[in-house]
């Protein structure tokens, strides 16, 4: 009787063990620095976001900021970088001091954590 029960229980246990998920790949984490350039030609502001990690160049939100000496800076335009990290923002009557800010980008696909740090450009004077 005991042997018969074992013959029934063992295959059931084997099936249950086979149904359990195997070892799962552990995710990785990285934090990447970025830099941004800003150039001005008339009403057009353009530049590039650069990073050691390609995924930290594309799809980044870039905000053009008007820099006032005695007041807080004001957002006056924005764009999202293309696959090469380039952006272009048109601002009519662009006189004054400007810089761009690049927002931090946090991506967490499939247990991974990709942290692309935010940055800002130096301030330029548009004439």
PDB file of C-alpha atoms in Angstrom:
ATOM      1  CA  UNK A   1       0.000   0.000   0.000  1.00  0.00           C
ATOM      2  CA  UNK A   2       2.764   2.380   0.919  1.00  0.00           C
ATOM      3  CA  UNK A   3       4.617   1.715  -2.361  1.00  0.00           C
ATOM      4  CA  UNK A   4       1.473   2.413  -4.336  1.00  0.00           C
ATOM      5  CA  UNK A   5       1.027   5.826  -2.659  1.00  0.00           C
ATOM      6  CA  UNK A   6       4.642   6.690  -3.422  1.00  0.00           C
ATOM      7  CA  UNK A   7       4.124   5.792  -7.096  1.00  0.00           C
ATOM      8  CA  UNK A   8       1.252   8.282  -7.221  1.00  0.00           C
ATOM      9  CA  UNK A   9       2.789  11.074  -5.122  1.00  0.00           C
ATOM     10  CA  UNK A  10       6.249  11.164  -6.764  1.00  0.00           C
ATOM     11  CA  UNK A  11       5.041  12.005 -10.309  1.00  0.00           C
ATOM     12  CA  UNK A  12       2.730  14.693  -8.905  1.00  0.00           C
ATOM     13  CA  UNK A  13       5.608  16.253  -6.954  1.00  0.00           C
ATOM     14  CA  UNK A  14       7.845  16.135 -10.030  1.00  0.00           C
ATOM     15  CA  UNK A  15       5.212  17.978 -12.079  1.00  0.00           C
ATOM     16  CA  UNK A  16       4.793  20.587  -9.351  1.00  0.00           C
ATOM     17  CA  UNK A  17       8.552  21.227  -9.217  1.00  0.00           C
ATOM     18  CA  UNK A  18       8.758  21.489 -13.004  1.00  0.00           C
ATOM     19  CA  UNK A  19       6.016  24.135 -12.980  1.00  0.00           C
ATOM     20  CA  UNK A  20       7.964  26.417 -10.627  1.00  0.00           C
ATOM     21  CA  UNK A  21       9.854  29.254 -12.309  1.00  0.00           C
ATOM     22  CA  UNK A  22      13.571  28.677 -12.723  1.00  0.00           C
ATOM     23  CA  UNK A  23      16.289  31.070 -11.677  1.00  0.00           C
ATOM     24  CA  UNK A  24      15.462  34.578 -12.815  1.00  0.00           C
ATOM     25  CA  UNK A  25      17.964  37.024 -14.233  1.00  0.00           C
ATOM     26  CA  UNK A  26      18.667  39.844 -11.854  1.00  0.00           C
ATOM     27  CA  UNK A  27      18.307  43.392 -13.121  1.00  0.00           C
ATOM     28  CA  UNK A  28      21.127  45.857 -13.339  1.00  0.00           C
ATOM     29  CA  UNK A  29      21.335  49.483 -12.368  1.00  0.00           C
ATOM     30  CA  UNK A  30      23.303  52.400 -13.756  1.00  0.00           C
ATOM     31  CA  UNK A  31      23.462  56.160 -13.376  1.00  0.00           C
ATOM     32  CA  UNK A  32      24.864  58.076 -16.350  1.00  0.00           C
ATOM     33  CA  UNK A  33      25.987  61.681 -16.559  1.00  0.00           C
ATOM     34  CA  UNK A  34      25.021  63.841 -19.509  1.00  0.00           C
ATOM     35  CA  UNK A  35      26.092  67.153 -20.982  1.00  0.00           C
ATOM     36  CA  UNK A  36      24.254  69.553 -23.252  1.00  0.00           C
ATOM     37  CA  UNK A  37      25.293  72.219 -25.739  1.00  0.00           C
ATOM     38  CA  UNK A  38      23.351  75.330 -26.726  1.00  0.00           C
ATOM     39  CA  UNK A  39      23.845  77.424 -29.858  1.00  0.00           C
ATOM     40  CA  UNK A  40      21.788  80.324 -31.156  1.00  0.00           C
ATOM     41  CA  UNK A  41      21.292  81.610 -34.689  1.00  0.00           C
ATOM     42  CA  UNK A  42      18.579  84.259 -34.785  1.00  0.00           C
ATOM     43  CA  UNK A  43      15.323  82.739 -33.565  1.00  0.00           C
ATOM     44  CA  UNK A  44      16.670  79.162 -33.546  1.00  0.00           C
ATOM     45  CA  UNK A  45      18.228  77.520 -30.508  1.00  0.00           C
ATOM     46  CA  UNK A  46      19.757  74.114 -31.061  1.00  0.00           C
ATOM     47  CA  UNK A  47      22.261  71.728 -29.585  1.00  0.00           C
ATOM     48  CA  UNK A  48      22.937  68.174 -28.528  1.00  0.00           C
ATOM     49  CA  UNK A  49      22.665  66.045 -25.410  1.00  0.00           C
ATOM     50  CA  UNK A  50      25.727  63.792 -25.014  1.00  0.00           C
ATOM     51  CA  UNK A  51      26.319  60.825 -22.734  1.00  0.00           C
ATOM     52  CA  UNK A  52      28.433  57.686 -22.529  1.00  0.00           C
ATOM     53  CA  UNK A  53      25.141  55.796 -22.705  1.00  0.00           C
ATOM     54  CA  UNK A  54      23.236  56.181 -25.981  1.00  0.00           C
ATOM     55  CA  UNK A  55      19.890  55.646 -24.298  1.00  0.00           C
ATOM     56  CA  UNK A  56      20.620  58.766 -22.230  1.00  0.00           C
ATOM     57  CA  UNK A  57      20.842  60.917 -25.392  1.00  0.00           C
ATOM     58  CA  UNK A  58      17.616  60.090 -27.219  1.00  0.00           C
ATOM     59  CA  UNK A  59      14.141  60.973 -25.999  1.00  0.00           C
ATOM     60  CA  UNK A  60      15.300  63.601 -23.489  1.00  0.00           C
ATOM     61  CA  UNK A  61      13.141  66.628 -22.737  1.00  0.00           C
ATOM     62  CA  UNK A  62      15.100  69.865 -23.251  1.00  0.00           C
ATOM     63  CA  UNK A  63      13.606  73.110 -21.903  1.00  0.00           C
ATOM     64  CA  UNK A  64      14.770  76.544 -23.087  1.00  0.00           C
ATOM     65  CA  UNK A  65      14.938  78.960 -20.160  1.00  0.00           C
ATOM     66  CA  UNK A  66      15.072  82.774 -20.294  1.00  0.00           C
ATOM     67  CA  UNK A  67      17.579  83.981 -17.691  1.00  0.00           C
ATOM     68  CA  UNK A  68      16.665  87.194 -15.874  1.00  0.00           C
ATOM     69  CA  UNK A  69      19.193  88.854 -13.620  1.00  0.00           C
ATOM     70  CA  UNK A  70      16.878  89.762 -10.735  1.00  0.00           C
ATOM     71  CA  UNK A  71      13.905  87.458 -11.349  1.00  0.00           C
ATOM     72  CA  UNK A  72      13.517  83.673 -11.537  1.00  0.00           C
ATOM     73  CA  UNK A  73      14.243  82.059 -14.911  1.00  0.00           C
ATOM     74  CA  UNK A  74      11.240  81.341 -17.118  1.00  0.00           C
ATOM     75  CA  UNK A  75      10.608  78.390 -19.469  1.00  0.00           C
ATOM     76  CA  UNK A  76       9.966  79.698 -22.991  1.00  0.00           C
ATOM     77  CA  UNK A  77      10.113  76.553 -25.145  1.00  0.00           C
ATOM     78  CA  UNK A  78      10.946  72.860 -25.206  1.00  0.00           C
ATOM     79  CA  UNK A  79      11.741  69.917 -27.459  1.00  0.00           C
ATOM     80  CA  UNK A  80      12.529  66.204 -27.190  1.00  0.00           C
ATOM     81  CA  UNK A  81      15.874  64.962 -28.507  1.00  0.00           C
ATOM     82  CA  UNK A  82      16.003  62.737 -31.585  1.00  0.00           C
ATOM     83  CA  UNK A  83      17.878  59.429 -31.804  1.00  0.00           C
ATOM     84  CA  UNK A  84      21.185  61.311 -32.160  1.00  0.00           C
ATOM     85  CA  UNK A  85      20.507  63.493 -29.107  1.00  0.00           C
ATOM     86  CA  UNK A  86      19.836  66.651 -31.144  1.00  0.00           C
ATOM     87  CA  UNK A  87      17.139  69.200 -30.358  1.00  0.00           C
ATOM     88  CA  UNK A  88      15.848  72.421 -31.965  1.00  0.00           C
ATOM     89  CA  UNK A  89      13.690  75.130 -30.392  1.00  0.00           C
ATOM     90  CA  UNK A  90      12.323  78.184 -32.214  1.00  0.00           C
ATOM     91  CA  UNK A  91      11.793  81.322 -30.126  1.00  0.00           C
ATOM     92  CA  UNK A  92      10.734  84.496 -31.936  1.00  0.00           C
ATOM     93  CA  UNK A  93      12.241  87.828 -30.871  1.00  0.00           C
ATOM     94  CA  UNK A  94      14.921  86.000 -28.938  1.00  0.00           C
ATOM     95  CA  UNK A  95      16.943  88.718 -27.277  1.00  0.00           C
ATOM     96  CA  UNK A  96      18.461  88.216 -23.884  1.00  0.00           C
ATOM     97  CA  UNK A  97      20.174  85.518 -21.868  1.00  0.00           C
ATOM     98  CA  UNK A  98      19.174  81.857 -22.295  1.00  0.00           C
ATOM     99  CA  UNK A  99      20.164  78.386 -21.135  1.00  0.00           C
ATOM    100  CA  UNK A 100      18.658  74.922 -21.528  1.00  0.00           C
ATOM    101  CA  UNK A 101      17.806  72.343 -18.881  1.00  0.00           C
ATOM    102  CA  UNK A 102      17.658  68.624 -19.572  1.00  0.00           C
ATOM    103  CA  UNK A 103      15.275  66.723 -17.342  1.00  0.00           C
ATOM    104  CA  UNK A 104      16.377  63.596 -15.500  1.00  0.00           C
ATOM    105  CA  UNK A 105      15.204  60.419 -17.215  1.00  0.00           C
ATOM    106  CA  UNK A 106      14.489  57.314 -15.165  1.00  0.00           C
ATOM    107  CA  UNK A 107      13.701  54.131 -17.060  1.00  0.00           C
ATOM    108  CA  UNK A 108      12.929  50.864 -15.273  1.00  0.00           C
ATOM    109  CA  UNK A 109      12.285  48.124 -17.850  1.00  0.00           C
ATOM    110  CA  UNK A 110      12.082  44.504 -16.663  1.00  0.00           C
ATOM    111  CA  UNK A 111      13.686  45.009 -13.273  1.00  0.00           C
ATOM    112  CA  UNK A 112      16.488  47.214 -14.586  1.00  0.00           C
ATOM    113  CA  UNK A 113      17.035  50.777 -13.383  1.00  0.00           C
ATOM    114  CA  UNK A 114      18.495  53.236 -15.890  1.00  0.00           C
ATOM    115  CA  UNK A 115      19.047  56.666 -14.331  1.00  0.00           C
ATOM    116  CA  UNK A 116      20.052  59.360 -16.840  1.00  0.00           C
ATOM    117  CA  UNK A 117      20.988  62.413 -14.806  1.00  0.00           C
ATOM    118  CA  UNK A 118      19.677  65.880 -15.614  1.00  0.00           C
ATOM    119  CA  UNK A 119      21.949  68.734 -16.640  1.00  0.00           C
ATOM    120  CA  UNK A 120      21.971  72.323 -17.873  1.00  0.00           C
ATOM    121  CA  UNK A 121      23.960  74.304 -20.404  1.00  0.00           C
ATOM    122  CA  UNK A 122      25.982  77.408 -19.870  1.00  0.00           C
ATOM    123  CA  UNK A 123      24.125  80.705 -20.369  1.00  0.00           C
ATOM    124  CA  UNK A 124      24.400  82.405 -23.759  1.00  0.00           C
ATOM    125  CA  UNK A 125      23.362  85.842 -24.941  1.00  0.00           C
ATOM    126  CA  UNK A 126      21.020  85.965 -27.948  1.00  0.00           C
ATOM    127  CA  UNK A 127      21.130  89.145 -30.015  1.00  0.00           C
TER     128      UNK A 127
END
